[in-house]
């Protein structure tokens, strides 16, 4: 079994119960829920019974305890999650607009997980990892970018693999440093998991087949294109494969991409066929949207099999 590592933010998510634009007046909220893209991803990996670890930091507070307890209970190696007594656990407030788009208020770069330090625990996790999953949301501070790039170089130099989900949020800040990190990550990526228009981020063409061709020519072995309730597609040098979405009632789409990614990456590392990996990814994404809270829809293989059977 190839050990999977992720590095980046741990957050609590607090969700507005009423749809609308932003947070400029008092509204009803629900939360805290454990969150953070790499945390959701790694929790779903652990739920599938795969060995995995997360490098991050939380404050010595209840938001941190909520997260670390959940990850540990679900089977994630939490030895690389520091408890920073001077920091506060990160947070994200999310509110859905009527058209399904979201506004966020993030506290990430200035939270505990904004400052990651190398320790003997993080060094051991990087040394033992065989696969690194990177999400673009995690390029929010110099120390996290530095640790991610160093881990990526080390894991690739040993023959390990890298998956990359750009996970772009309009609220996230972009800088020359972030763009340079994106470019280097892309060069090292074996698998790109892009959502919607993210497929065109690193290509000149605005046509899916042409953009994919450009990405394959850059040396990325396989590309997955997530498209919400329209399902997902897989591309490699052999061509394209489409998988429709499973039919479920969507209550909260946040986290679907990370749960999809986890199920896809675990299947891919276990040498599943692209069709089977897509199917499990779509089942995990579908399950995730049926639950309020981004990590609440992480499931075991038996539950994915049940969704697949029901939809046959
Ligand atoms: P995130 O908001 O977590 O970043 P994303 O944009 O990366 O999500 P999506 O395309 O929204 O990813 O969702 C990933 C996958 O989950 C989709 O390809 C699809 O298979 C499944 N999925 C998402 N929404 C639905 C839905 N409403 N019904 C069924 N399946 C869904
Ligand atoms: Mg995404």
CSV table of C-alpha atoms in Angstrom, one decimal, residues 23-228:
chain,number,residue,atom,x,y,z
A,23,UNK,CA,-21.9,38.1,5.8
A,24,UNK,CA,-22.7,41.8,6.2
A,25,UNK,CA,-25.6,41.3,8.5
A,26,UNK,CA,-26.4,38.8,11.3
A,27,UNK,CA,-27.6,35.5,10.0
A,28,UNK,CA,-28.2,32.0,11.4
A,29,UNK,CA,-25.1,29.8,11.2
A,30,UNK,CA,-24.3,26.1,11.8
A,31,UNK,CA,-21.0,24.6,12.7
A,32,UNK,CA,-18.1,24.2,13.5
A,33,UNK,CA,-17.5,21.3,11.1
A,34,UNK,CA,-14.0,19.9,10.5
A,35,UNK,CA,-12.6,21.2,7.2
A,36,UNK,CA,-9.7,22.3,5.1
A,37,UNK,CA,-9.2,20.8,1.6
A,38,UNK,CA,-6.2,18.6,2.4
A,39,UNK,CA,-7.9,17.5,5.7
A,40,UNK,CA,-11.1,16.5,3.9
A,41,UNK,CA,-9.0,14.7,1.3
A,42,UNK,CA,-6.9,12.8,3.8
A,43,UNK,CA,-9.9,11.9,6.0
A,44,UNK,CA,-11.6,10.3,3.0
A,45,UNK,CA,-8.4,8.4,2.2
A,46,UNK,CA,-8.3,7.1,5.7
A,47,UNK,CA,-12.0,6.1,5.6
A,48,UNK,CA,-11.1,3.9,2.6
A,49,UNK,CA,-8.6,2.1,4.8
A,50,UNK,CA,-5.5,3.5,3.1
A,51,UNK,CA,-2.5,4.5,5.1
A,52,UNK,CA,-2.1,8.3,5.2
A,53,UNK,CA,-0.9,11.3,7.1
A,54,UNK,CA,-1.5,15.1,7.2
A,55,UNK,CA,1.1,17.7,8.1
A,56,UNK,CA,-0.5,20.8,9.5
A,57,UNK,CA,-1.0,22.8,12.7
A,58,UNK,CA,-3.9,23.8,14.9
A,59,UNK,CA,-4.2,26.0,18.0
A,60,UNK,CA,-4.6,24.7,21.5
A,61,UNK,CA,-8.4,25.2,21.2
A,62,UNK,CA,-11.6,23.4,20.7
A,63,UNK,CA,-11.6,24.0,16.9
A,64,UNK,CA,-8.2,22.2,16.8
A,65,UNK,CA,-9.4,19.4,19.0
A,66,UNK,CA,-12.5,18.9,16.9
A,67,UNK,CA,-10.4,18.4,13.9
A,68,UNK,CA,-7.6,16.3,15.3
A,69,UNK,CA,-10.0,14.0,17.1
A,70,UNK,CA,-11.9,13.4,13.9
A,71,UNK,CA,-8.9,12.7,11.8
A,72,UNK,CA,-7.4,10.4,14.4
A,73,UNK,CA,-10.7,8.5,14.8
A,74,UNK,CA,-11.0,8.0,11.1
A,75,UNK,CA,-7.4,6.5,10.9
A,76,UNK,CA,-5.2,9.5,9.7
A,77,UNK,CA,-1.7,9.6,11.2
A,78,UNK,CA,-1.8,12.9,13.0
A,79,UNK,CA,1.8,12.9,14.3
A,80,UNK,CA,2.7,15.7,11.9
A,81,UNK,CA,-0.1,18.0,13.2
A,82,UNK,CA,1.5,20.5,15.6
A,83,UNK,CA,-0.5,22.2,18.4
A,84,UNK,CA,0.7,25.8,18.4
A,85,UNK,CA,0.0,27.3,21.8
A,86,UNK,CA,0.3,30.8,20.3
A,87,UNK,CA,-2.0,30.2,17.3
A,88,UNK,CA,-5.7,29.8,16.7
A,89,UNK,CA,-7.1,27.1,14.5
A,90,UNK,CA,-8.1,28.3,11.1
A,91,UNK,CA,-11.7,28.9,10.0
A,92,UNK,CA,-13.9,29.4,7.0
A,93,UNK,CA,-17.3,30.9,6.9
A,94,UNK,CA,-19.3,29.9,3.8
A,95,UNK,CA,-22.6,31.2,2.5
A,96,UNK,CA,-24.3,29.9,-0.6
A,97,UNK,CA,-25.8,32.4,-3.0
A,98,UNK,CA,-29.1,31.6,-4.8
A,99,UNK,CA,-27.2,30.6,-8.0
A,100,UNK,CA,-25.2,28.0,-6.2
A,101,UNK,CA,-21.9,30.0,-6.0
A,102,UNK,CA,-20.3,30.6,-2.6
A,103,UNK,CA,-18.8,33.4,-0.7
A,104,UNK,CA,-16.1,32.6,1.9
A,105,UNK,CA,-14.5,34.5,4.8
A,106,UNK,CA,-11.3,32.7,5.5
A,107,UNK,CA,-8.8,32.9,8.4
A,108,UNK,CA,-6.0,30.6,7.2
A,109,UNK,CA,-2.7,32.4,6.6
A,110,UNK,CA,-2.8,34.1,10.0
A,111,UNK,CA,-4.0,31.0,11.8
A,112,UNK,CA,-2.0,28.2,13.4
A,113,UNK,CA,-1.6,26.4,10.1
A,114,UNK,CA,-0.1,29.5,8.5
A,115,UNK,CA,3.2,28.6,10.2
A,116,UNK,CA,4.4,25.1,9.6
A,117,UNK,CA,7.8,24.0,11.0
A,118,UNK,CA,9.9,21.0,10.2
A,119,UNK,CA,10.1,18.6,13.1
A,120,UNK,CA,11.4,15.0,13.4
A,121,UNK,CA,7.8,13.9,13.0
A,122,UNK,CA,7.2,15.8,9.7
A,123,UNK,CA,10.6,14.7,8.4
A,124,UNK,CA,9.7,11.0,9.1
A,125,UNK,CA,6.3,11.4,7.3
A,126,UNK,CA,7.9,12.9,4.3
A,127,UNK,CA,10.6,10.2,4.3
A,128,UNK,CA,8.0,7.5,4.4
A,129,UNK,CA,5.5,8.9,2.0
A,130,UNK,CA,5.1,7.4,-1.5
A,131,UNK,CA,2.4,9.7,-2.8
A,132,UNK,CA,1.9,13.5,-2.1
A,133,UNK,CA,-1.5,15.1,-2.8
A,134,UNK,CA,-1.3,18.9,-3.2
A,135,UNK,CA,-4.3,21.2,-3.3
A,136,UNK,CA,-4.0,24.8,-4.5
A,137,UNK,CA,-5.7,26.1,-1.5
A,138,UNK,CA,-2.7,25.1,0.6
A,139,UNK,CA,-0.3,27.6,-1.1
A,140,UNK,CA,-1.4,30.3,1.3
A,141,UNK,CA,1.9,31.0,3.2
A,142,UNK,CA,5.6,30.9,2.6
A,143,UNK,CA,6.2,28.1,5.1
A,144,UNK,CA,3.5,25.8,3.7
A,145,UNK,CA,4.7,26.4,0.1
A,146,UNK,CA,8.3,25.7,1.2
A,147,UNK,CA,7.4,22.5,3.0
A,148,UNK,CA,5.1,21.3,0.1
A,149,UNK,CA,7.8,21.9,-2.6
A,150,UNK,CA,10.5,20.3,-0.5
A,151,UNK,CA,8.3,17.2,0.2
A,152,UNK,CA,7.3,17.0,-3.5
A,153,UNK,CA,11.0,17.1,-4.7
A,154,UNK,CA,12.0,14.4,-2.1
A,155,UNK,CA,9.1,12.1,-2.9
A,156,UNK,CA,9.5,12.4,-6.6
A,157,UNK,CA,13.2,11.9,-6.4
A,158,UNK,CA,12.5,8.5,-4.7
A,159,UNK,CA,10.1,7.4,-7.5
A,160,UNK,CA,6.9,8.4,-5.7
A,161,UNK,CA,4.0,10.1,-7.3
A,162,UNK,CA,2.1,13.5,-7.0
A,163,UNK,CA,-1.5,14.4,-7.6
A,164,UNK,CA,-2.6,18.0,-7.8
A,165,UNK,CA,-6.0,19.7,-7.4
A,166,UNK,CA,-5.7,23.4,-8.2
A,167,UNK,CA,-8.9,24.0,-6.1
A,168,UNK,CA,-8.9,27.7,-6.9
A,169,UNK,CA,-11.0,30.0,-4.8
A,170,UNK,CA,-11.5,33.6,-6.0
A,171,UNK,CA,-10.9,34.7,-2.4
A,172,UNK,CA,-7.4,33.2,-2.3
A,173,UNK,CA,-4.5,35.6,-2.9
A,174,UNK,CA,-2.3,35.0,-5.9
A,175,UNK,CA,1.3,36.2,-6.0
A,176,UNK,CA,4.4,35.6,-8.1
A,177,UNK,CA,5.5,33.1,-5.4
A,178,UNK,CA,2.2,31.2,-5.7
A,179,UNK,CA,2.3,31.2,-9.5
A,180,UNK,CA,5.9,29.9,-9.5
A,181,UNK,CA,4.9,27.1,-7.0
A,182,UNK,CA,1.9,26.2,-9.3
A,183,UNK,CA,4.3,25.9,-12.3
A,184,UNK,CA,6.8,23.7,-10.4
A,185,UNK,CA,4.0,21.5,-9.0
A,186,UNK,CA,2.5,21.1,-12.5
A,187,UNK,CA,6.0,19.9,-13.7
A,188,UNK,CA,6.0,17.2,-11.0
A,189,UNK,CA,2.4,16.1,-11.2
A,190,UNK,CA,1.5,12.6,-12.4
A,191,UNK,CA,-2.2,13.2,-12.0
A,192,UNK,CA,-4.1,16.5,-12.3
A,193,UNK,CA,-7.6,16.7,-10.8
A,194,UNK,CA,-9.2,19.9,-12.2
A,195,UNK,CA,-12.7,21.2,-11.6
A,196,UNK,CA,-14.7,23.1,-14.2
A,197,UNK,CA,-12.7,26.0,-15.7
A,198,UNK,CA,-9.6,25.0,-13.8
A,199,UNK,CA,-8.9,22.7,-16.7
A,200,UNK,CA,-7.8,25.8,-18.7
A,201,UNK,CA,-5.7,27.4,-16.0
A,202,UNK,CA,-2.4,26.0,-17.3
A,203,UNK,CA,-3.2,25.7,-21.0
A,204,UNK,CA,-3.6,28.2,-23.8
A,205,UNK,CA,-6.7,26.6,-25.4
A,206,UNK,CA,-10.2,27.0,-24.0
A,207,UNK,CA,-11.3,23.7,-25.6
A,208,UNK,CA,-11.2,20.6,-23.3
A,209,UNK,CA,-9.6,18.2,-25.8
A,210,UNK,CA,-6.9,20.8,-26.8
A,211,UNK,CA,-6.2,21.9,-23.3
A,212,UNK,CA,-5.8,18.3,-22.2
A,213,UNK,CA,-3.4,17.7,-25.1
A,214,UNK,CA,-1.3,20.6,-24.0
A,215,UNK,CA,-1.3,19.3,-20.4
A,216,UNK,CA,-0.3,15.7,-21.5
A,217,UNK,CA,2.5,17.3,-23.6
A,218,UNK,CA,3.8,18.9,-20.4
A,219,UNK,CA,4.3,15.4,-19.0
A,220,UNK,CA,1.2,15.0,-16.8
A,221,UNK,CA,0.3,11.3,-17.2
A,222,UNK,CA,-3.4,11.5,-16.4
A,223,UNK,CA,-6.0,14.3,-16.1
A,224,UNK,CA,-9.4,14.1,-14.3
A,225,UNK,CA,-12.0,16.8,-15.0
A,226,UNK,CA,-14.7,17.2,-12.3
A,227,UNK,CA,-17.9,18.8,-13.3
A,228,UNK,CA,-20.2,18.8,-10.3
